[in-house]
Amino acid sequence: MGEIEELRKEADSLKDQITAARKAVQDTTLQEAVASITVVGRVQMKTRKTLRGHLAKIYAMHWGADAKLCVSASQDGKLIVWDSITTNKVNAIPLKSSWVMTCAYAPSGNLVACGGLDNMCSIYNLKGKDGNVKVMRELAAHTGYLSCCRFLSDSEIITSSGDCTCVLWDIETGTQKTIFAGHQGDCMSLAVSPDFNFFISGACDFTAKLWDIREGQCRQTFGGHESDINAIGFFPNGNAVITGSDDATCKLYDLRADQELITYQDSGIMCGVTSLAPSFSGRLLLAGYDDFNVNIWDALKAERVGVLAGHDNRVSCIGVSADGMACCTGSWDSFLKIWN
Amino acid sequence: MSNNNASNNLIIAQRAVKQLRLEASFRRIKVSQAAAELRNFCLQNASKDPLLVGVPSSDNPFRPPKSCSLF
């Protein structure tokens, strides 16, 4: 018993140390550093395309690397690959389990993945010989729902799960290469760093964690949110992380200063953040909320500079294409919209 | 039974301390430097950010140039 007591005291002391060390480098605030910059002018975007075809709530979408194709997942039991410019459906893939919560497009464009309440991540080959899209691998080992997945390449994918872990998989062999354990609540979302060396996860323990993919270690933990983190993304230069939470706020954490630099909140916003995506330069933060809207924030000045209103139900997912040319929103109203 | 619980709790506590030691040893940079670099990245890339500066319809792949034909 004595040993556990000592370890708990040491843990508390270390937490105090971390708090003090973060304060020690706080020689200014982001607010002060951008005081001389004017807020971005009102941002008005229009719906350029509406992608119609799903028959039930859309839970996830992900742009392909070519900034033209994107994949969406709906609880109608389908994964649809869309040509966002023509609005044509390139592939409509029927799923074994309709309880899908996430989908991902491989950087190569060859594969897509999805998963959900089946606790599995299913990998589909879009470029099969006979033209039919088939399940290539079923990655099964999680003991909880699959909340998010992101490809590193055609041979590796990272998943986050309601079982509180994230996993790096070898797609060829269908085995777990690394298990990232440490969160004390369901992992809800993950994002891979631009250099592919790290990933971040947001969880129902109100924290975000930065993981070294090859070392298999959690490097940093960021707190401050007062409820589940549903959405997470990297700032485009890879040096900061943005989170969206059920506490109705988004936060930006700088990785090298190891602390929160700014909170995006407004007394008029009282509903949870479901999804987020930064614009190409990082200056705009687009965040989807439970109240059916997307709010556009000036990421440096933390002021709301626009709204995307057009969905008739919760915006569940959002993504900005790789060339920054358009934003795609997916909603429980079964439609995807392309905006710019 | 209680022995197993006790040793499990011990392992969990040891892991928590090990992780906290790692996170405490992180080499932090000053917020002034971090903030300046975020600001500069935004400003330097602003002109390349279509959603920020707007896209002229002629260059917008999602917006075909308008043409009216009356037959």
Tab-separated table of C-alpha atoms in Angstrom:
chain	number	residue	atom	x	y	z
A	1	MET	CA	0.000	0.000	0.000
A	2	GLY	CA	2.791	2.339	0.941
A	3	GLU	CA	4.334	2.037	-2.514
A	4	ILE	CA	1.141	3.044	-4.309
A	5	GLU	CA	0.757	6.029	-1.993
A	6	GLU	CA	4.290	7.122	-2.845
A	7	LEU	CA	3.685	6.686	-6.558
A	8	ARG	CA	0.496	8.774	-6.324
A	9	LYS	CA	2.404	11.517	-4.536
A	10	GLU	CA	5.089	11.399	-7.209
A	11	ALA	CA	2.426	11.566	-9.942
A	12	ASP	CA	0.853	14.652	-8.343
A	13	SER	CA	4.251	16.259	-7.963
A	14	LEU	CA	5.074	15.589	-11.621
A	15	LYS	CA	1.741	17.100	-12.716
A	16	ASP	CA	2.585	20.241	-10.722
A	17	GLN	CA	6.023	20.266	-12.334
A	18	ILE	CA	4.472	20.140	-15.816
A	19	THR	CA	2.059	22.964	-14.966
A	20	ALA	CA	4.944	25.078	-13.662
A	21	ALA	CA	7.173	24.319	-16.654
A	22	ARG	CA	4.383	25.357	-19.034
A	23	LYS	CA	3.892	28.602	-17.127
A	24	ALA	CA	7.625	29.260	-17.145
A	25	VAL	CA	7.690	29.601	-20.957
A	26	GLN	CA	4.542	31.709	-21.044
A	27	ASP	CA	6.342	35.007	-21.736
A	28	THR	CA	3.352	36.238	-23.755
A	29	THR	CA	0.040	35.072	-25.170
A	30	LEU	CA	-1.011	34.377	-28.759
A	31	GLN	CA	-3.502	37.192	-28.340
A	32	GLU	CA	-0.701	39.667	-27.645
A	33	ALA	CA	1.451	38.278	-30.459
A	34	VAL	CA	-1.302	38.988	-33.008
A	35	ALA	CA	-2.558	42.257	-31.512
A	36	SER	CA	-1.301	44.238	-34.489
A	37	ILE	CA	-3.021	41.999	-37.058
A	38	THR	CA	-6.541	42.894	-38.158
A	39	VAL	CA	-9.309	40.324	-38.051
A	40	VAL	CA	-10.062	38.626	-41.351
A	41	GLY	CA	-12.964	40.239	-43.174
A	42	ARG	CA	-16.322	38.462	-43.261
A	43	VAL	CA	-15.942	35.136	-45.065
A	44	GLN	CA	-18.865	34.198	-47.262
A	45	MET	CA	-18.865	30.881	-49.014
A	46	LYS	CA	-21.529	29.413	-51.233
A	47	THR	CA	-22.615	25.842	-51.759
A	48	ARG	CA	-21.126	24.986	-55.147
A	49	LYS	CA	-22.199	21.342	-55.259
A	50	THR	CA	-24.599	19.134	-53.330
A	51	LEU	CA	-23.750	15.441	-53.362
A	52	ARG	CA	-27.010	13.527	-53.203
A	53	GLY	CA	-27.333	9.788	-52.915
A	54	HIS	CA	-27.056	8.609	-49.355
A	55	LEU	CA	-30.329	7.501	-47.779
A	56	ALA	CA	-29.480	8.034	-44.142
A	57	LYS	CA	-27.230	10.061	-41.820
A	58	ILE	CA	-23.716	10.712	-43.066
A	59	TYR	CA	-21.185	10.097	-40.326
A	60	ALA	CA	-17.873	10.727	-42.022
A	61	MET	CA	-16.125	12.014	-45.119
A	62	HIS	CA	-12.512	12.237	-46.237
A	63	TRP	CA	-10.950	13.961	-49.250
A	64	GLY	CA	-8.640	12.030	-51.536
A	65	ALA	CA	-5.180	13.488	-52.083
A	66	ASP	CA	-6.106	14.720	-55.578
A	67	ALA	CA	-8.539	17.297	-54.124
A	68	LYS	CA	-11.214	16.020	-56.525
A	69	LEU	CA	-12.411	12.647	-55.237
A	70	CYS	CA	-13.781	12.159	-51.750
A	71	VAL	CA	-15.326	9.261	-49.832
A	72	SER	CA	-18.320	9.401	-47.487
A	73	ALA	CA	-19.849	6.884	-45.093
A	74	SER	CA	-23.497	6.690	-44.135
A	75	GLN	CA	-25.583	4.524	-41.877
A	76	ASP	CA	-27.522	3.551	-44.980
A	77	GLY	CA	-24.712	0.984	-45.155
A	78	LYS	CA	-22.812	2.508	-48.034
A	79	LEU	CA	-19.421	4.036	-48.725
A	80	ILE	CA	-19.625	6.341	-51.730
A	81	VAL	CA	-16.626	7.682	-53.618
A	82	TRP	CA	-17.640	10.932	-55.294
A	83	ASP	CA	-16.144	13.073	-58.031
A	84	SER	CA	-16.800	16.347	-56.250
A	85	ILE	CA	-16.593	18.377	-59.459
A	86	THR	CA	-19.083	16.418	-61.581
A	87	THR	CA	-20.997	15.097	-58.507
A	88	ASN	CA	-20.839	11.644	-60.095
A	89	LYS	CA	-20.602	8.585	-57.881
A	90	VAL	CA	-17.389	6.825	-58.846
A	91	ASN	CA	-18.019	3.873	-56.514
A	92	ALA	CA	-20.958	2.881	-54.299
A	93	ILE	CA	-19.690	0.199	-51.924
A	94	PRO	CA	-22.205	-1.818	-49.893
A	95	LEU	CA	-20.986	-2.515	-46.364
A	96	LYS	CA	-21.420	-5.666	-44.279
A	97	SER	CA	-22.251	-3.545	-41.260
A	98	SER	CA	-24.324	-0.394	-41.698
A	99	TRP	CA	-23.214	1.008	-38.326
A	100	VAL	CA	-20.322	2.895	-39.820
A	101	MET	CA	-18.732	5.805	-37.944
A	102	THR	CA	-15.639	6.637	-39.953
A	103	CYS	CA	-14.046	6.404	-43.377
A	104	ALA	CA	-10.685	7.232	-44.905
A	105	TYR	CA	-9.070	7.608	-48.325
A	106	ALA	CA	-5.493	6.336	-48.773
A	107	PRO	CA	-3.024	8.969	-50.033
A	108	SER	CA	-2.369	6.769	-53.087
A	109	GLY	CA	-6.046	6.763	-54.037
A	110	ASN	CA	-5.984	2.956	-54.258
A	111	LEU	CA	-7.737	2.101	-51.007
A	112	VAL	CA	-10.543	3.310	-48.761
A	113	ALA	CA	-11.334	2.147	-45.237
A	114	CYS	CA	-14.267	2.298	-42.868
A	115	GLY	CA	-15.482	0.953	-39.562
A	116	GLY	CA	-17.858	1.547	-36.683
A	117	LEU	CA	-19.920	-0.490	-34.243
A	118	ASP	CA	-18.572	-3.702	-35.744
A	119	ASN	CA	-15.285	-2.857	-33.935
A	120	MET	CA	-13.418	-3.543	-37.177
A	121	CYS	CA	-11.604	-1.518	-39.798
A	122	SER	CA	-12.434	-2.821	-43.279
A	123	ILE	CA	-10.056	-2.007	-46.124
A	124	TYR	CA	-11.422	-1.886	-49.683
A	125	ASN	CA	-9.335	-1.992	-52.867
A	126	LEU	CA	-10.726	0.497	-55.387
A	127	LYS	CA	-8.347	-0.589	-58.124
A	128	GLY	CA	-9.025	-4.339	-58.218
A	129	LYS	CA	-8.306	-6.198	-61.471
A	130	ASP	CA	-11.881	-6.955	-62.495
A	131	GLY	CA	-13.110	-3.490	-61.598
A	132	ASN	CA	-15.149	-4.727	-58.638
A	133	VAL	CA	-14.504	-3.116	-55.293
A	134	LYS	CA	-13.952	-5.812	-52.691
A	135	VAL	CA	-12.957	-6.049	-49.050
A	136	MET	CA	-9.206	-6.518	-49.011
A	137	ARG	CA	-8.693	-6.880	-45.259
A	138	GLU	CA	-10.751	-6.814	-42.114
A	139	LEU	CA	-8.672	-5.492	-39.230
A	140	ALA	CA	-10.209	-6.957	-36.100
A	141	ALA	CA	-8.843	-6.711	-32.566
A	142	HIS	CA	-10.402	-3.611	-31.046
A	143	THR	CA	-12.834	-4.386	-28.252
A	144	GLY	CA	-14.779	-1.188	-28.830
A	145	TYR	CA	-16.244	0.780	-31.738
A	146	LEU	CA	-14.021	2.189	-34.453
A	147	SER	CA	-14.311	5.983	-34.180
A	148	CYS	CA	-11.689	7.049	-36.719
A	149	CYS	CA	-9.066	5.683	-39.116
A	150	ARG	CA	-6.333	7.266	-41.235
A	151	PHE	CA	-3.949	5.637	-43.746
A	152	LEU	CA	-0.193	6.227	-43.513
A	153	SER	CA	0.268	4.382	-46.826
A	154	ASP	CA	-1.256	1.424	-48.677
A	155	SER	CA	0.367	-0.861	-46.115
A	156	GLU	CA	-0.290	0.897	-42.807
A	157	ILE	CA	-3.341	2.439	-41.164
A	158	ILE	CA	-3.987	3.929	-37.717
A	159	THR	CA	-7.314	3.451	-35.956
A	160	SER	CA	-8.881	4.962	-32.837
A	161	SER	CA	-11.474	3.123	-30.798
A	162	GLY	CA	-14.082	3.252	-28.067
A	163	ASP	CA	-11.852	0.731	-26.263
A	164	CYS	CA	-9.605	3.723	-25.336
A	165	THR	CA	-6.706	2.672	-27.558
A	166	CYS	CA	-5.324	3.579	-30.951
A	167	VAL	CA	-3.627	0.973	-33.116
A	168	LEU	CA	-1.117	0.984	-35.968
A	169	TRP	CA	-1.925	-1.928	-38.314
A	170	ASP	CA	0.017	-3.796	-40.961
A	171	ILE	CA	-2.618	-4.067	-43.698
A	172	GLU	CA	-0.820	-6.904	-45.568
A	173	THR	CA	-0.874	-9.266	-42.598
A	174	GLY	CA	-3.913	-7.785	-40.867
A	175	THR	CA	-2.006	-7.592	-37.578
A	176	GLN	CA	-1.482	-4.920	-34.949
A	177	LYS	CA	2.014	-3.411	-35.169
A	178	THR	CA	1.660	-1.054	-32.225
A	179	ILE	CA	-0.990	-0.426	-29.607
A	180	PHE	CA	-1.141	3.131	-28.270
A	181	ALA	CA	-2.660	2.924	-24.795
A	182	GLY	CA	-2.970	5.723	-22.273
A	183	HIS	CA	-6.306	7.466	-22.790
A	184	GLN	CA	-8.781	6.936	-19.962
A	185	GLY	CA	-11.846	7.351	-22.124
A	186	ASP	CA	-13.119	6.402	-25.586
A	187	CYS	CA	-10.824	7.670	-28.343
A	188	MET	CA	-13.036	9.683	-30.662
A	189	SER	CA	-10.796	11.090	-33.355
A	190	LEU	CA	-7.271	11.043	-34.722
A	191	ALA	CA	-5.142	13.004	-37.173
A	192	VAL	CA	-1.726	12.266	-38.704
A	193	SER	CA	1.021	14.910	-38.794
A	194	PRO	CA	2.022	16.327	-42.196
A	195	ASP	CA	5.393	14.508	-41.933
A	196	PHE	CA	3.686	11.203	-41.013
A	197	ASN	CA	5.902	10.745	-37.928
A	198	PHE	CA	3.267	11.566	-35.319
A	199	PHE	CA	-0.445	11.366	-34.787
A	200	ILE	CA	-2.784	13.020	-32.307
A	201	SER	CA	-5.860	11.538	-30.671
A	202	GLY	CA	-8.801	13.198	-28.909
A	203	ALA	CA	-10.791	11.278	-26.330
A	204	CYS	CA	-13.673	11.205	-23.876
A	205	ASP	CA	-11.182	11.739	-21.037
A	206	PHE	CA	-11.162	15.394	-22.225
A	207	THR	CA	-7.504	15.181	-23.340
A	208	ALA	CA	-5.594	15.115	-26.598
A	209	LYS	CA	-2.408	13.058	-26.869
A	210	LEU	CA	0.509	13.314	-29.270
A	211	TRP	CA	1.998	9.921	-30.186
A	212	ASP	CA	5.339	9.072	-31.802
A	213	ILE	CA	4.318	6.475	-34.397
A	214	ARG	CA	7.639	4.593	-34.606
A	215	GLU	CA	8.560	4.762	-30.908
A	216	GLY	CA	5.001	3.801	-29.978
A	217	GLN	CA	4.987	6.383	-27.178
A	218	CYS	CA	2.771	9.177	-25.994
A	219	ARG	CA	4.972	12.287	-26.026
A	220	GLN	CA	2.571	14.926	-24.762
A	221	THR	CA	-0.892	15.210	-23.214
A	222	PHE	CA	-3.070	18.314	-23.502
A	223	GLY	CA	-5.940	19.053	-21.133
A	224	GLY	CA	-8.256	21.986	-20.575
A	225	HIS	CA	-11.448	20.841	-22.259
A	226	GLU	CA	-14.411	20.295	-19.974
A	227	SER	CA	-15.994	17.522	-21.976
A	228	ASP	CA	-15.359	14.885	-24.646
A	229	ILE	CA	-13.102	15.843	-27.537
A	230	ASN	CA	-14.927	14.813	-30.725
A	231	ALA	CA	-12.680	16.288	-33.390
A	232	ILE	CA	-8.986	16.873	-33.814
A	233	GLY	CA	-6.665	18.146	-36.524
A	234	PHE	CA	-3.169	19.431	-37.152
A	235	PHE	CA	-2.489	23.057	-37.937
A	236	PRO	CA	-1.019	22.962	-41.492
A	237	ASN	CA	2.620	23.465	-40.417
A	238	GLY	CA	2.404	20.484	-38.097
A	239	ASN	CA	3.415	22.504	-35.022
A	240	ALA	CA	-0.003	22.909	-33.441
A	241	VAL	CA	-3.092	20.850	-32.767
A	242	ILE	CA	-6.722	21.960	-32.867
A	243	THR	CA	-9.438	20.171	-30.905
A	244	GLY	CA	-13.238	20.420	-30.909
A	245	SER	CA	-15.295	19.372	-27.904
A	246	ASP	CA	-18.758	18.768	-26.484
A	247	ASP	CA	-17.943	21.727	-24.211
A	248	ALA	CA	-18.813	23.944	-27.242
A	249	THR	CA	-15.252	25.183	-27.700
A	250	CYS	CA	-12.296	24.495	-29.941
A	251	LYS	CA	-8.775	24.902	-28.636
A	252	LEU	CA	-5.391	25.358	-30.273
A	253	TYR	CA	-2.420	23.743	-28.511
A	254	ASP	CA	1.129	24.488	-29.633
A	255	LEU	CA	3.234	21.316	-29.671
A	256	ARG	CA	6.628	22.899	-29.014
A	257	ALA	CA	5.461	25.222	-26.230
A	258	ASP	CA	3.456	22.249	-24.930
A	259	GLN	CA	0.336	24.247	-24.043
A	260	GLU	CA	-2.985	25.710	-25.052
A	261	LEU	CA	-2.572	29.032	-26.835
A	262	ILE	CA	-6.164	29.959	-27.551
A	263	THR	CA	-9.798	28.904	-27.098
A	264	TYR	CA	-12.432	29.478	-29.781
A	265	GLN	CA	-15.649	30.170	-27.925
A	266	ASP	CA	-18.642	32.437	-28.023
A	267	SER	CA	-21.350	32.875	-25.409
A	268	GLY	CA	-23.859	32.356	-28.182
A	269	ILE	CA	-22.562	28.882	-28.958
A	270	MET	CA	-23.801	26.297	-26.519
A	271	CYS	CA	-23.692	23.087	-28.476
A	272	GLY	CA	-20.920	20.603	-29.087
A	273	VAL	CA	-18.338	20.682	-31.853
A	274	THR	CA	-18.584	17.615	-34.075
A	275	SER	CA	-15.853	18.196	-36.634
A	276	LEU	CA	-13.174	20.659	-37.702
A	277	ALA	CA	-10.746	21.488	-40.481
A	278	PRO	CA	-8.222	24.288	-40.937
A	279	SER	CA	-7.932	26.141	-44.238
A	280	PHE	CA	-4.752	25.831	-46.319
A	281	SER	CA	-2.829	28.576	-44.484
A	282	GLY	CA	-4.349	27.745	-41.124
A	283	ARG	CA	-5.779	31.244	-40.839
A	284	LEU	CA	-9.358	29.980	-40.999
A	285	LEU	CA	-10.726	27.269	-38.750
A	286	LEU	CA	-13.945	25.682	-39.984
A	287	ALA	CA	-15.855	23.834	-37.274
A	288	GLY	CA	-19.100	21.877	-37.488
A	289	TYR	CA	-21.530	22.058	-34.562
A	290	ASP	CA	-24.563	20.165	-33.287
A	291	ASP	CA	-26.800	23.146	-34.182
A	292	PHE	CA	-26.559	22.302	-37.911
A	293	ASN	CA	-24.064	25.100	-38.664
A	294	VAL	CA	-20.397	25.410	-39.490
A	295	ASN	CA	-18.716	28.386	-37.857
A	296	ILE	CA	-15.678	29.903	-39.540
A	297	TRP	CA	-13.130	31.301	-37.093
A	298	ASP	CA	-10.162	33.603	-37.634
A	299	ALA	CA	-7.723	31.122	-36.065
A	300	LEU	CA	-5.264	33.797	-34.924
A	301	LYS	CA	-7.735	36.361	-33.562
A	302	ALA	CA	-10.257	33.778	-32.252
A	303	GLU	CA	-13.209	35.654	-33.690
A	304	ARG	CA	-16.075	34.235	-35.702
A	305	VAL	CA	-15.867	35.538	-39.258
A	306	GLY	CA	-18.449	33.483	-41.063
A	307	VAL	CA	-21.092	30.779	-41.002
A	308	LEU	CA	-21.954	27.995	-43.422
A	309	ALA	CA	-25.663	27.449	-43.029
A	310	GLY	CA	-27.243	25.028	-45.393
A	311	HIS	CA	-27.770	21.703	-43.740
A	312	ASP	CA	-31.053	20.619	-42.186
A	313	ASN	CA	-29.449	18.531	-39.495
A	314	ARG	CA	-26.208	18.115	-37.541
A	315	VAL	CA	-22.983	18.643	-39.490
A	316	SER	CA	-21.125	15.460	-38.641
A	317	CYS	CA	-17.991	15.836	-40.723
A	318	ILE	CA	-15.971	18.457	-42.537
A	319	GLY	CA	-12.831	18.464	-44.656
A	320	VAL	CA	-10.790	20.968	-46.629
A	321	SER	CA	-9.257	19.611	-49.846
A	322	ALA	CA	-5.477	19.294	-50.101
A	323	ASP	CA	-5.103	22.314	-52.368
A	324	GLY	CA	-7.337	24.345	-50.069
A	325	MET	CA	-9.757	25.016	-52.899
A	326	ALA	CA	-12.937	23.774	-51.232
A	327	CYS	CA	-14.524	22.676	-48.010
A	328	CYS	CA	-16.829	19.649	-47.893
A	329	THR	CA	-19.457	19.195	-45.182
A	330	GLY	CA	-21.399	16.017	-44.467
A	331	SER	CA	-24.576	15.947	-42.459
A	332	TRP	CA	-27.180	13.814	-40.760
A	333	ASP	CA	-29.529	15.271	-43.408
A	334	SER	CA	-27.869	12.721	-45.798
A	335	PHE	CA	-26.232	15.330	-48.043
A	336	LEU	CA	-22.679	16.463	-48.616
A	337	LYS	CA	-22.055	20.006	-49.702
A	338	ILE	CA	-19.006	21.512	-51.374
A	339	TRP	CA	-18.339	25.147	-50.464
A	340	ASN	CA	-15.946	27.887	-51.475
B	1	MET	CA	-8.065	-11.988	-5.901
B	2	SER	CA	-7.175	-8.943	-3.852
B	3	ASN	CA	-3.501	-9.678	-4.493
B	4	ASN	CA	-4.067	-9.464	-8.244
B	5	ASN	CA	-5.936	-6.179	-7.881
B	6	ALA	CA	-3.186	-4.774	-5.699
B	7	SER	CA	-0.431	-5.712	-8.162
B	8	ASN	CA	-2.500	-4.409	-11.087
B	9	ASN	CA	-2.989	-1.085	-9.335
B	10	LEU	CA	0.738	-0.967	-8.651
B	11	ILE	CA	1.570	-1.549	-12.322
B	12	ILE	CA	-0.934	1.113	-13.380
B	13	ALA	CA	0.524	3.595	-10.898
B	14	GLN	CA	4.064	2.808	-12.055
B	15	ARG	CA	3.089	3.319	-15.699
B	16	ALA	CA	1.367	6.614	-14.878
B	17	VAL	CA	4.482	7.914	-13.121
B	18	LYS	CA	6.753	6.733	-15.955
B	19	GLN	CA	4.568	8.541	-18.506
B	20	LEU	CA	4.430	11.725	-16.422
B	21	ARG	CA	8.235	11.690	-16.026
B	22	LEU	CA	8.533	11.505	-19.813
B	23	GLU	CA	6.074	14.362	-20.348
B	24	ALA	CA	7.699	16.475	-17.639
B	25	SER	CA	11.107	16.174	-19.342
B	26	PHE	CA	9.801	17.746	-22.565
B	27	ARG	CA	11.894	20.682	-23.822
B	28	ARG	CA	9.458	23.552	-24.241
B	29	ILE	CA	10.042	26.638	-26.376
B	30	LYS	CA	8.790	30.054	-25.354
B	31	VAL	CA	5.219	30.977	-26.247
B	32	SER	CA	6.534	34.158	-27.907
B	33	GLN	CA	8.478	32.053	-30.410
B	34	ALA	CA	5.644	29.554	-30.936
B	35	ALA	CA	3.056	32.307	-31.439
B	36	ALA	CA	5.303	34.245	-33.818
B	37	GLU	CA	5.828	31.166	-35.977
B	38	LEU	CA	2.101	30.391	-36.150
B	39	ARG	CA	1.365	33.990	-37.050
B	40	ASN	CA	4.115	34.088	-39.684
B	41	PHE	CA	3.010	30.806	-41.254
B	42	CYS	CA	-0.528	32.173	-41.661
B	43	LEU	CA	0.633	35.471	-43.115
B	44	GLN	CA	3.165	33.910	-45.478
B	45	ASN	CA	0.646	31.420	-46.866
B	46	ALA	CA	-2.371	33.736	-46.917
B	47	SER	CA	-2.141	34.475	-50.625
B	48	LYS	CA	-2.160	30.723	-51.394
B	49	ASP	CA	-5.283	30.066	-49.305
B	50	PRO	CA	-8.276	29.993	-51.691
B	51	LEU	CA	-10.900	29.926	-48.937
B	52	LEU	CA	-9.302	32.998	-47.374
B	53	VAL	CA	-8.722	35.172	-50.421
B	54	GLY	CA	-11.595	33.895	-52.502
B	55	VAL	CA	-11.519	32.094	-55.832
B	56	PRO	CA	-12.314	33.951	-59.062
B	57	SER	CA	-15.043	32.028	-60.907
B	58	SER	CA	-12.780	31.477	-63.893
B	59	ASP	CA	-10.343	29.527	-61.679
B	60	ASN	CA	-12.956	27.761	-59.595
B	61	PRO	CA	-13.153	24.089	-60.620
B	62	PHE	CA	-16.456	23.813	-58.750
B	63	ARG	CA	-18.047	26.629	-60.644
B	64	PRO	CA	-18.341	26.260	-64.402
B	65	PRO	CA	-18.124	29.585	-66.286
B	66	LYS	CA	-21.657	30.759	-66.911
B	67	SER	CA	-23.007	30.681	-70.393
B	68	CYS	CA	-26.569	31.177	-71.507
B	69	SER	CA	-27.920	29.673	-74.650
B	70	LEU	CA	-31.351	30.517	-75.902
B	71	PHE	CA	-32.692	28.273	-78.599
